[in-house]
Amino acid sequence: MIQTVSMKRLLPLLAILLVFFGCAQSQDCPENINKLPMYGKLSNLKKCKEQIAFDNDFIALVDKQYKKREQGADHMVMRGWQYLRSQKLDTAMMRFNQAWLLDSTNYQIYWGYGDLLGMQKLFKQSIPYFEIALKINSKDAKLWQDVSTTYGNVFYETRDKKYLDLAINSLKKAIALDPKNPNLYGQLTAAYSYVMQKDSAQKYLKLTDKLDPNAVNQK
C-alpha cells in the first residue's frame, strides 16, 4: 500500500475533526450515526446536509493523498481491526464507516461490522453484514469461521436448529478452503455433538486429532 507521511499525520486529525463535527451538527442531524454500520443505511437513516458535506470533504482530502480511494479504504479497514482488537468498538465502527465511504466493495468492511455487532452480542443483527461480505468474497476461510460462530451464538440464544445447521454448513465451507486447520474440525466436532450425530462428531474428532491432538478437550 502506498502511503505518504502526510497521510499518516492527517488521518488522526480527521478522527478528531469527526468527533468535533458530531458535536457541532444542527438539530436535524441524526446523532451518533457514525457509530452505526453503514451510517444506519439498513435502518433507513438519512444524513443531514452538514454530515454529507463533511463526508465529501473527507473523500476529497483522501483523493489528494492516494492515487486510488481503495488504498485509503484499506488503511481505514486496518485501523478498524486494530481498534476492534483493542475493544474500542465505537472508534472501530467509525473507521469501518470511513472505509465504506471510500470503497463499499471491500468485503472486510462488512466482516468488521459483523464482528463488531457480535462483540456487542447483537448476533442476529450481524447476520446481514456477514451475508454482504460473503457475496463479495466467499473464498476466505476465516470469514466463514466467524459466520459459523455467529450462527452458533444465535442457536444458543434461540435453540432454533436451522441456525445450528447454518453454523455446520459454514464450517464445512471454511474447511474446504483451509483443510489443514484443526480448529475448524474441532468446532465442527462440537457442533455435531449438539445435534447428537455421534458418528459425525467422532469422524471430525478423529480428523482433528490427526492435525492437532490438543485442539479439542477430550473431556
Tab-separated table of C-alpha atoms in Angstrom:
chain	number	residue	atom	x	y	z
A	1	MET	CA	0.000	0.000	0.000
A	2	ILE	CA	1.290	3.437	-0.936
A	3	GLN	CA	1.036	5.904	1.916
A	4	THR	CA	2.610	9.314	2.366
A	5	VAL	CA	3.910	10.683	5.632
A	6	SER	CA	1.372	13.495	5.464
A	7	MET	CA	-1.482	10.978	5.303
A	8	LYS	CA	-0.238	9.252	8.441
A	9	ARG	CA	-0.489	12.590	10.218
A	10	LEU	CA	-3.723	13.530	8.521
A	11	LEU	CA	-5.835	10.525	9.483
A	12	PRO	CA	-5.662	11.090	13.261
A	13	LEU	CA	-6.584	14.720	12.626
A	14	LEU	CA	-9.592	13.597	10.634
A	15	ALA	CA	-10.668	11.407	13.516
A	16	ILE	CA	-10.568	14.411	15.855
A	17	LEU	CA	-12.495	16.515	13.373
A	18	LEU	CA	-15.171	13.840	13.127
A	19	VAL	CA	-15.771	13.988	16.864
A	20	PHE	CA	-15.821	17.797	16.824
A	21	PHE	CA	-18.139	17.900	13.851
A	22	GLY	CA	-20.524	15.473	15.531
A	23	CYS	CA	-20.892	17.969	18.386
A	24	ALA	CA	-21.474	20.899	16.062
A	25	GLN	CA	-24.284	19.456	13.978
A	26	SER	CA	-27.701	21.029	13.693
A	27	GLN	CA	-30.710	19.520	15.437
A	28	ASP	CA	-31.847	17.975	12.154
A	29	CYS	CA	-28.798	15.704	12.061
A	30	PRO	CA	-29.234	12.157	13.429
A	31	GLU	CA	-26.954	11.721	16.436
A	32	ASN	CA	-24.196	9.108	16.594
A	33	ILE	CA	-24.923	7.969	13.060
A	34	ASN	CA	-21.202	7.340	12.568
A	35	LYS	CA	-21.394	4.655	15.264
A	36	LEU	CA	-23.851	2.577	13.232
A	37	PRO	CA	-22.854	0.221	10.386
A	38	MET	CA	-23.030	1.989	7.030
A	39	TYR	CA	-24.218	5.058	8.954
A	40	GLY	CA	-27.537	3.326	9.617
A	41	LYS	CA	-28.307	2.695	5.945
A	42	LEU	CA	-30.033	-0.631	6.598
A	43	SER	CA	-32.242	1.175	9.123
A	44	ASN	CA	-33.089	3.852	6.527
A	45	LEU	CA	-31.418	6.657	8.475
A	46	LYS	CA	-30.596	9.740	6.422
A	47	LYS	CA	-27.690	12.102	6.904
A	48	CYS	CA	-28.223	15.833	7.161
A	49	LYS	CA	-26.569	18.311	4.789
A	50	GLU	CA	-23.743	19.041	7.221
A	51	GLN	CA	-22.878	15.351	7.558
A	52	ILE	CA	-22.937	14.845	3.797
A	53	ALA	CA	-20.731	17.898	3.292
A	54	PHE	CA	-18.230	16.593	5.823
A	55	ASP	CA	-18.176	13.199	4.074
A	56	ASN	CA	-17.427	14.941	0.775
A	57	ASP	CA	-14.622	16.948	2.361
A	58	PHE	CA	-13.150	13.773	3.832
A	59	ILE	CA	-13.275	11.963	0.478
A	60	ALA	CA	-11.708	14.923	-1.320
A	61	LEU	CA	-8.889	15.009	1.215
A	62	VAL	CA	-8.211	11.296	0.774
A	63	ASP	CA	-8.248	11.710	-3.019
A	64	LYS	CA	-5.414	14.219	-2.701
A	65	GLN	CA	-3.289	11.793	-0.700
A	66	TYR	CA	-3.880	8.498	-2.502
A	67	LYS	CA	-3.785	7.522	-6.139
A	68	LYS	CA	-6.806	5.286	-5.506
A	69	ARG	CA	-9.552	5.539	-2.905
A	70	GLU	CA	-9.219	1.816	-2.311
A	71	GLN	CA	-5.832	2.491	-0.725
A	72	GLY	CA	-7.383	4.889	1.765
A	73	ALA	CA	-10.130	2.343	2.441
A	74	ASP	CA	-7.544	-0.371	3.107
A	75	HIS	CA	-5.876	1.883	5.662
A	76	MET	CA	-9.176	2.596	7.406
A	77	VAL	CA	-10.041	-1.106	7.473
A	78	MET	CA	-6.667	-1.865	9.024
A	79	ARG	CA	-7.295	0.773	11.689
A	80	GLY	CA	-10.781	-0.601	12.252
A	81	TRP	CA	-9.425	-4.067	13.026
A	82	GLN	CA	-6.806	-2.570	15.343
A	83	TYR	CA	-9.415	-0.686	17.358
A	84	LEU	CA	-11.707	-3.724	17.408
A	85	ARG	CA	-8.953	-5.884	18.867
A	86	SER	CA	-8.365	-3.164	21.472
A	87	GLN	CA	-12.059	-3.266	22.428
A	88	LYS	CA	-12.543	0.348	21.272
A	89	LEU	CA	-15.734	-0.507	19.456
A	90	ASP	CA	-17.085	2.975	18.704
A	91	THR	CA	-13.787	4.064	17.176
A	92	ALA	CA	-13.556	0.813	15.210
A	93	MET	CA	-17.044	1.414	13.812
A	94	MET	CA	-16.104	4.938	12.733
A	95	ARG	CA	-13.048	3.647	10.885
A	96	PHE	CA	-15.015	0.921	9.098
A	97	ASN	CA	-17.601	3.531	8.136
A	98	GLN	CA	-14.910	5.790	6.712
A	99	ALA	CA	-13.638	2.826	4.705
A	100	TRP	CA	-17.178	2.216	3.454
A	101	LEU	CA	-17.366	5.799	2.191
A	102	LEU	CA	-14.208	5.222	0.177
A	103	ASP	CA	-14.823	1.699	-1.150
A	104	SER	CA	-18.128	-0.045	-0.483
A	105	THR	CA	-16.897	-3.156	-2.351
A	106	ASN	CA	-14.324	-4.062	0.311
A	107	TYR	CA	-15.691	-7.206	1.954
A	108	GLN	CA	-13.667	-6.727	5.128
A	109	ILE	CA	-15.765	-3.668	5.984
A	110	TYR	CA	-18.927	-5.779	6.297
A	111	TRP	CA	-16.971	-8.500	8.072
A	112	GLY	CA	-15.850	-5.845	10.532
A	113	TYR	CA	-19.433	-4.694	11.043
A	114	GLY	CA	-20.479	-8.272	11.735
A	115	ASP	CA	-17.727	-8.897	14.265
A	116	LEU	CA	-18.392	-5.550	15.978
A	117	LEU	CA	-22.069	-6.325	16.428
A	118	GLY	CA	-21.182	-9.810	17.615
A	119	MET	CA	-18.912	-8.362	20.289
A	120	GLN	CA	-21.958	-6.422	21.473
A	121	LYS	CA	-23.928	-9.708	21.485
A	122	LEU	CA	-26.132	-8.425	18.661
A	123	PHE	CA	-25.726	-11.693	16.811
A	124	LYS	CA	-28.907	-11.666	14.734
A	125	GLN	CA	-28.298	-8.067	13.697
A	126	SER	CA	-24.825	-9.011	12.487
A	127	ILE	CA	-26.029	-11.636	10.006
A	128	PRO	CA	-26.983	-9.254	7.128
A	129	TYR	CA	-23.500	-7.750	7.165
A	130	PHE	CA	-21.827	-11.153	7.061
A	131	GLU	CA	-24.091	-12.046	4.144
A	132	ILE	CA	-22.923	-8.956	2.238
A	133	ALA	CA	-19.289	-9.837	2.960
A	134	LEU	CA	-19.808	-13.358	1.609
A	135	LYS	CA	-21.481	-12.069	-1.551
A	136	ILE	CA	-18.358	-10.057	-2.260
A	137	ASN	CA	-15.849	-12.727	-1.235
A	138	SER	CA	-16.801	-16.293	-0.383
A	139	LYS	CA	-13.208	-17.573	-0.538
A	140	ASP	CA	-11.994	-16.509	2.913
A	141	ALA	CA	-11.946	-19.398	5.397
A	142	LYS	CA	-11.647	-17.127	8.429
A	143	LEU	CA	-14.731	-15.210	7.334
A	144	TRP	CA	-16.715	-18.443	7.090
A	145	GLN	CA	-15.446	-19.389	10.553
A	146	ASP	CA	-16.711	-16.099	12.013
A	147	VAL	CA	-20.031	-16.553	10.215
A	148	SER	CA	-20.314	-20.010	11.760
A	149	THR	CA	-19.609	-18.610	15.220
A	150	THR	CA	-22.375	-16.052	14.725
A	151	TYR	CA	-24.905	-18.685	13.660
A	152	GLY	CA	-23.831	-20.799	16.612
A	153	ASN	CA	-24.446	-17.935	19.007
A	154	VAL	CA	-27.893	-17.327	17.529
A	155	PHE	CA	-28.604	-21.037	18.021
A	156	TYR	CA	-27.573	-20.813	21.688
A	157	GLU	CA	-29.953	-17.872	22.117
A	158	THR	CA	-32.927	-19.256	20.218
A	159	ARG	CA	-32.420	-23.031	20.172
A	160	ASP	CA	-33.620	-22.852	16.587
A	161	LYS	CA	-31.914	-25.775	14.840
A	162	LYS	CA	-31.766	-24.015	11.483
A	163	TYR	CA	-29.025	-21.769	12.881
A	164	LEU	CA	-27.031	-24.782	14.033
A	165	ASP	CA	-27.356	-26.243	10.532
A	166	LEU	CA	-26.132	-22.942	9.094
A	167	ALA	CA	-23.196	-22.982	11.523
A	168	ILE	CA	-22.265	-26.517	10.438
A	169	ASN	CA	-22.529	-25.668	6.747
A	170	SER	CA	-20.393	-22.557	7.259
A	171	LEU	CA	-17.686	-24.612	8.974
A	172	LYS	CA	-17.698	-27.064	6.088
A	173	LYS	CA	-17.183	-24.130	3.709
A	174	ALA	CA	-14.268	-22.981	5.844
A	175	ILE	CA	-12.722	-26.462	5.885
A	176	ALA	CA	-12.977	-26.717	2.108
A	177	LEU	CA	-10.867	-23.548	1.906
A	178	ASP	CA	-8.500	-24.388	4.785
A	179	PRO	CA	-8.448	-28.197	5.104
A	180	LYS	CA	-5.448	-28.340	7.437
A	181	ASN	CA	-6.852	-26.077	10.161
A	182	PRO	CA	-7.512	-28.278	13.241
A	183	ASN	CA	-9.619	-25.616	14.957
A	184	LEU	CA	-12.235	-25.830	12.220
A	185	TYR	CA	-12.557	-29.585	12.656
A	186	GLY	CA	-12.734	-29.126	16.404
A	187	GLN	CA	-15.577	-26.638	16.085
A	188	LEU	CA	-17.396	-28.969	13.722
A	189	THR	CA	-16.993	-31.807	16.216
A	190	ALA	CA	-18.606	-29.632	18.896
A	191	ALA	CA	-21.410	-28.560	16.554
A	192	TYR	CA	-22.322	-32.151	15.681
A	193	SER	CA	-22.382	-33.069	19.360
A	194	TYR	CA	-25.322	-30.670	19.793
A	195	VAL	CA	-27.413	-32.490	17.185
A	196	MET	CA	-26.500	-35.856	18.701
A	197	GLN	CA	-24.896	-37.084	15.491
A	198	LYS	CA	-22.247	-39.120	17.247
A	199	ASP	CA	-20.920	-40.711	14.059
A	200	SER	CA	-20.262	-37.315	12.502
A	201	ALA	CA	-18.822	-35.986	15.749
A	202	GLN	CA	-16.441	-38.941	16.035
A	203	LYS	CA	-15.462	-38.574	12.374
A	204	TYR	CA	-14.412	-34.967	12.771
A	205	LEU	CA	-12.826	-35.599	16.161
A	206	LYS	CA	-10.517	-38.153	14.542
A	207	LEU	CA	-9.665	-35.701	11.774
A	208	THR	CA	-8.955	-33.041	14.383
A	209	ASP	CA	-6.675	-35.330	16.369
A	210	LYS	CA	-4.675	-36.156	13.255
A	211	LEU	CA	-3.918	-32.482	12.772
A	212	ASP	CA	-3.625	-31.460	16.430
A	213	PRO	CA	-4.392	-33.818	19.348
A	214	ASN	CA	-4.749	-30.821	21.673
A	215	ALA	CA	-7.286	-28.911	19.579
A	216	VAL	CA	-10.294	-30.495	21.305
A	217	ASN	CA	-10.699	-31.061	25.033
A	218	GLN	CA	-11.089	-34.814	25.334
A	219	LYS	CA	-13.490	-34.437	28.272
